[in-house]
Tab-separated table of C-alpha atoms in Angstrom:
chain	number	residue	atom	x	y	z
M	7	MET	CA	12.459	-4.574	10.793
M	8	GLY	CA	10.253	-6.490	8.343
M	9	LYS	CA	10.455	-9.618	10.507
M	10	LEU	CA	9.407	-7.678	13.611
M	11	ARG	CA	6.459	-6.198	11.724
M	12	ALA	CA	5.425	-9.625	10.452
M	13	ALA	CA	5.669	-11.046	13.992
M	14	GLN	CA	3.594	-8.163	15.399
M	15	TYR	CA	0.740	-8.618	12.928
M	16	ALA	CA	0.958	-12.402	13.274
M	17	CYS	CA	0.362	-11.871	17.007
M	18	SER	CA	-2.585	-9.607	16.200
M	19	LEU	CA	-4.080	-12.259	13.924
M	20	LEU	CA	-3.375	-15.006	16.459
M	21	GLY	CA	-4.939	-12.986	19.282
M	22	HIS	CA	-8.100	-12.495	17.225
M	23	ALA	CA	-8.254	-16.229	16.437
M	24	LEU	CA	-7.757	-17.153	20.107
M	25	GLN	CA	-10.474	-14.754	21.218
M	26	LYS	CA	-12.858	-16.093	18.576
M	27	HIS	CA	-12.270	-19.692	19.632
M	28	GLY	CA	-12.585	-18.974	23.371
M	29	ALA	CA	-8.985	-19.427	24.488
M	30	SER	CA	-8.046	-18.743	28.092
M	31	PRO	CA	-7.862	-15.054	29.095
M	32	GLU	CA	-4.296	-15.556	30.353
M	33	LEU	CA	-3.089	-16.781	26.951
M	34	GLN	CA	-4.856	-13.903	25.197
M	35	LYS	CA	-3.211	-11.454	27.595
M	36	GLN	CA	0.239	-12.906	26.891
M	37	ILE	CA	-0.286	-12.574	23.136
M	38	ARG	CA	-1.425	-8.950	23.533
M	39	GLN	CA	1.632	-8.185	25.681
M	40	LEU	CA	3.936	-9.769	23.105
M	41	GLU	CA	2.288	-7.712	20.369
M	42	GLY	CA	2.783	-4.560	22.462
M	43	HIS	CA	6.465	-5.342	23.059
M	44	LEU	CA	7.023	-5.951	19.332
M	45	SER	CA	5.280	-2.665	18.500
M	46	LEU	CA	7.468	-0.791	20.990
M	47	GLY	CA	10.584	-2.473	19.604
M	48	ARG	CA	9.658	-1.423	16.069
M	49	LYS	CA	9.170	2.158	17.220
M	50	LEU	CA	12.640	2.121	18.778
M	51	LEU	CA	14.219	0.854	15.564
M	52	ARG	CA	12.402	3.532	13.540
M	53	LEU	CA	13.921	6.495	15.420
M	54	GLY	CA	16.062	7.550	12.455
M	55	ASN	CA	13.527	6.865	9.720
M	56	SER	CA	12.226	10.448	9.542
M	57	ALA	CA	15.607	11.648	8.286
M	58	ASP	CA	15.752	8.812	5.753
M	59	ALA	CA	12.275	9.697	4.464
M	60	LEU	CA	13.262	13.367	4.097
M	61	GLU	CA	16.365	12.366	2.117
M	62	SER	CA	14.199	10.205	-0.137
M	63	ALA	CA	11.848	13.171	-0.656
M	64	LYS	CA	14.802	15.393	-1.627
M	65	ARG	CA	15.887	12.824	-4.229
M	66	ALA	CA	12.354	12.469	-5.597
M	67	VAL	CA	12.145	16.226	-6.247
M	68	HIS	CA	14.569	15.763	-9.152
M	69	LEU	CA	12.461	13.177	-11.026
M	70	SER	CA	11.628	14.288	-14.570
M	71	ASP	CA	8.041	12.982	-14.591
M	72	VAL	CA	5.800	15.571	-12.898
M	73	VAL	CA	3.201	13.090	-11.609
M	74	LEU	CA	5.782	10.687	-10.209
M	75	ARG	CA	7.681	13.586	-8.674
M	76	PHE	CA	4.549	14.846	-6.897
M	77	CYS	CA	3.294	11.452	-5.689
M	78	ILE	CA	6.651	10.136	-4.477
M	79	THR	CA	7.741	13.401	-2.835
M	80	VAL	CA	4.442	13.903	-0.984
M	81	SER	CA	4.458	10.239	0.061
M	82	HIS	CA	7.943	10.516	1.560
M	83	LEU	CA	7.081	13.784	3.338
M	84	ASN	CA	4.039	12.162	4.917
M	85	ARG	CA	6.150	9.166	5.899
M	86	ALA	CA	8.629	11.524	7.579
M	87	LEU	CA	5.799	13.096	9.591
M	88	TYR	CA	4.405	9.649	10.380
M	89	PHE	CA	7.766	8.506	11.744
M	90	ALA	CA	8.121	11.739	13.734
M	91	CYS	CA	4.751	11.091	15.406
M	92	ASP	CA	5.829	7.496	15.959
M	93	ASN	CA	8.945	8.738	17.755
M	94	VAL	CA	6.797	10.850	20.080
M	95	LEU	CA	4.630	7.790	20.784
M	96	TRP	CA	7.731	5.751	21.577
M	97	ALA	CA	8.888	8.434	24.018
M	98	GLY	CA	5.495	8.320	25.720
M	99	LYS	CA	5.262	4.542	25.935
M	100	SER	CA	8.847	4.115	27.116
M	101	GLY	CA	8.340	6.587	29.976
M	102	LEU	CA	10.640	9.325	28.647
M	103	ALA	CA	7.674	11.645	28.075
M	104	PRO	CA	4.849	10.307	30.278
M	105	ARG	CA	2.597	13.331	29.688
M	106	VAL	CA	2.291	12.668	25.945
M	107	ASP	CA	-1.319	12.293	24.821
M	108	GLN	CA	-0.810	8.949	23.092
M	109	GLU	CA	-4.284	8.781	21.565
M	110	LYS	CA	-3.884	12.178	19.901
M	111	TRP	CA	-0.414	11.404	18.553
M	112	ALA	CA	-1.518	7.958	17.377
M	113	GLN	CA	-4.347	9.549	15.393
M	114	ARG	CA	-1.911	12.036	13.834
M	115	SER	CA	0.483	9.230	13.027
M	116	PHE	CA	-2.155	7.149	11.245
M	117	ARG	CA	-3.422	10.180	9.311
M	118	TYR	CA	0.046	10.788	7.853
M	119	TYR	CA	0.386	7.065	7.188
M	120	LEU	CA	-2.934	7.083	5.318
M	121	PHE	CA	-1.928	10.091	3.176
M	122	SER	CA	1.355	8.366	2.332
M	123	LEU	CA	-0.449	5.200	1.216
M	124	ILE	CA	-2.913	7.201	-0.881
M	125	MET	CA	0.011	8.817	-2.672
M	126	ASN	CA	1.643	5.408	-3.169
M	127	LEU	CA	-1.517	3.970	-4.683
M	128	SER	CA	-1.925	7.070	-6.870
M	129	ARG	CA	1.590	6.529	-8.157
M	130	ASP	CA	0.782	2.838	-8.806
M	131	ALA	CA	-2.390	3.791	-10.711
M	132	TYR	CA	-0.441	6.301	-12.819
M	133	GLU	CA	2.243	3.758	-13.699
M	134	ILE	CA	-0.412	1.166	-14.552
M	135	ARG	CA	-2.129	3.677	-16.852
M	136	LEU	CA	1.140	4.443	-18.658
M	137	LEU	CA	1.954	0.756	-19.102
M	138	MET	CA	-1.555	-0.033	-20.339
M	139	GLU	CA	-1.301	2.743	-22.924
M	140	GLN	CA	2.086	1.429	-24.062
M	141	GLU	CA	0.777	-2.137	-24.259
M	142	SER	CA	-2.324	-1.026	-26.167
M	143	SER	CA	-0.200	0.930	-28.660
M	144	ALA	CA	2.123	-2.046	-29.108
M	145	CYS	CA	-0.853	-4.345	-29.787
M	146	SER	CA	-2.229	-1.883	-32.358
M	147	ARG	CA	1.131	-1.739	-34.144
M	148	ARG	CA	1.346	-5.531	-34.208
M	149	LEU	CA	-2.156	-5.771	-35.662
M	150	LYS	CA	-1.367	-3.206	-38.359
M	151	GLY	CA	1.908	-4.936	-39.159
M	152	SER	CA	0.142	-8.269	-39.616
M	153	GLY	CA	-2.556	-6.704	-41.786
M	154	GLY	CA	-5.294	-7.161	-39.170
M	155	GLY	CA	-7.772	-4.592	-37.973
M	156	ALA	CA	-8.985	-3.699	-34.560
M	157	PRO	CA	-10.362	-6.609	-32.527
M	158	ARG	CA	-13.984	-7.308	-33.271
M	159	GLY	CA	-16.361	-5.601	-30.881
M	160	ILE	CA	-14.399	-2.367	-30.353
M	161	GLU	CA	-14.989	-0.705	-33.713
M	162	THR	CA	-16.772	2.604	-33.302
M	163	ALA	CA	-17.965	3.372	-36.809
M	164	GLY	CA	-20.904	2.127	-38.811
M	165	PRO	CA	-24.547	1.399	-38.089
M	166	GLY	CA	-23.605	-1.391	-35.690
M	167	GLY	CA	-21.803	1.036	-33.380
M	168	PRO	CA	-22.486	1.719	-29.733
M	169	GLY	CA	-25.485	3.874	-30.596
M	170	THR	CA	-27.422	0.930	-32.026
M	171	PRO	CA	-30.204	-0.217	-29.656
M	172	GLY	CA	-29.310	-3.475	-27.959
M	173	ARG	CA	-25.638	-3.286	-28.942
M	174	GLY	CA	-24.316	-0.684	-26.502
M	175	LEU	CA	-24.336	-2.844	-23.361
M	176	PRO	CA	-22.615	-5.920	-24.894
M	177	GLN	CA	-19.956	-3.695	-26.467
M	178	LEU	CA	-19.404	-1.932	-23.152
M	179	ALA	CA	-19.029	-5.298	-21.416
M	180	LEU	CA	-16.569	-6.436	-24.106
M	181	LYS	CA	-14.497	-3.264	-23.760
M	182	LEU	CA	-14.465	-3.667	-19.988
M	183	GLN	CA	-13.350	-7.283	-20.374
M	184	LEU	CA	-10.560	-6.237	-22.739
M	185	ARG	CA	-9.398	-3.560	-20.271
M	186	VAL	CA	-9.342	-6.087	-17.426
M	187	LEU	CA	-7.346	-8.520	-19.580
M	188	LEU	CA	-4.943	-5.732	-20.512
M	189	LEU	CA	-4.559	-4.788	-16.829
M	190	ALA	CA	-3.854	-8.411	-15.909
M	191	ARG	CA	-1.282	-8.656	-18.689
M	192	VAL	CA	0.479	-5.476	-17.574
M	193	LEU	CA	0.623	-6.552	-13.907
M	194	ARG	CA	1.781	-10.043	-14.835
M	195	GLY	CA	4.575	-8.552	-16.908
M	196	HIS	CA	5.670	-6.160	-14.128
M	197	PRO	CA	5.956	-8.088	-10.815
M	198	PRO	CA	7.435	-5.118	-8.849
M	199	LEU	CA	4.382	-3.018	-9.673
M	200	LEU	CA	2.006	-5.867	-8.799
M	201	LEU	CA	3.695	-6.414	-5.433
M	202	ASP	CA	3.621	-2.689	-4.676
M	203	VAL	CA	-0.110	-2.475	-5.441
M	204	VAL	CA	-0.934	-5.485	-3.247
M	205	ARG	CA	1.317	-4.282	-0.411
M	206	ASN	CA	-0.111	-0.743	-0.398
M	207	ALA	CA	-3.676	-2.038	-0.683
M	208	CYS	CA	-3.127	-4.336	2.306
M	209	ASP	CA	-1.514	-1.566	4.349
M	210	LEU	CA	-4.445	0.748	3.587
M	211	PHE	CA	-6.753	-1.267	5.863
M	212	ILE	CA	-4.576	-0.496	8.898
M	213	PRO	CA	-4.987	3.318	9.122
M	214	LEU	CA	-8.580	3.094	7.875
M	215	ASP	CA	-9.401	0.867	10.850
M	216	LYS	CA	-7.338	2.801	13.393
M	217	LEU	CA	-8.867	6.137	12.350
M	218	GLY	CA	-12.383	4.695	12.463
M	219	LEU	CA	-13.000	5.431	8.778
M	220	TRP	CA	-13.700	1.770	8.019
M	221	ARG	CA	-13.851	-0.672	10.903
M	222	CYS	CA	-12.624	-4.026	9.588
M	223	GLY	CA	-11.613	-5.645	12.887
M	224	PRO	CA	-8.332	-6.913	14.338
M	225	GLY	CA	-8.468	-10.126	12.283
M	226	ILE	CA	-8.481	-8.318	8.922
M	227	VAL	CA	-5.903	-5.781	10.146
M	228	GLY	CA	-3.637	-8.587	11.358
M	229	LEU	CA	-3.997	-10.557	8.124
M	230	CYS	CA	-3.386	-7.526	5.877
M	231	GLY	CA	-0.415	-6.407	7.978
M	232	LEU	CA	1.064	-9.904	7.851
M	233	VAL	CA	0.666	-10.179	4.057
M	234	SER	CA	2.170	-6.711	3.569
M	235	SER	CA	5.103	-7.573	5.851
M	236	ILE	CA	5.821	-10.816	3.986
M	237	LEU	CA	5.824	-8.929	0.676
M	238	SER	CA	8.214	-6.329	2.161
M	239	ILE	CA	10.562	-9.116	3.285
M	240	LEU	CA	10.334	-10.590	-0.222
M	241	THR	CA	11.493	-7.304	-1.760
M	242	LEU	CA	14.482	-7.313	0.618
M	243	ILE	CA	15.407	-10.861	-0.370
M	244	CYS	CA	14.868	-10.125	-4.088
M	245	PRO	CA	15.763	-6.439	-4.646
M	246	TRP	CA	14.613	-6.599	-8.292
M	247	LEU	CA	11.039	-6.874	-6.963
M	248	ARG	CA	11.252	-3.390	-5.418
M	249	LEU	CA	9.447	-0.749	-7.481
M	250	LYS	CA	11.755	2.008	-8.740
M	251	PRO	CA	12.234	4.915	-8.504
């Protein structure tokens, strides 16, 4: 499935490149047809995915963390609805249900896909926040254990505090820099979370473009879909890179 998805978005990216560089209309048409066949093949292989997504949602209901339980359950429910719409689209494109309004069902499908990705990114943001708090607490304990104080520039007391004219902006910039460094450290130490953030962020461009919320063009959609597909294949090859639960 991941290979088919990668091939489909590679065709989308290739078609955009060929069009940009003035390739022959016949070659462009062949690439578009190949992309359409790959899309239809993926829809056929996803016929049972709605049931799988519902089972995943039922398992997520039992998670102890309230935020994770909400984000993961809602994400899986939206994925189930997305796959259900995808099945209707497959029936229409394959000729089993020729009267299906494909544009309407495609819009519904991408809306559910977008909601699912928003929930995934919300879950990623929550996990990042928890890990940053843990890392910050661990750093504070190490500093206290070694007899050191808080890093210079983030003290809040005294006449040189944030309220001092001319000092607020540099201190704010320093705090922001420290937060960015802490974020980078957390993501570097948790590759599954980093891959999930990048994959969901790449996927987000697809429904945004298809729904007309942010037109980024077939080239960006193809590139983001290809990157996301490669990362999905990587998690299949190396299961430890898959974010759990």
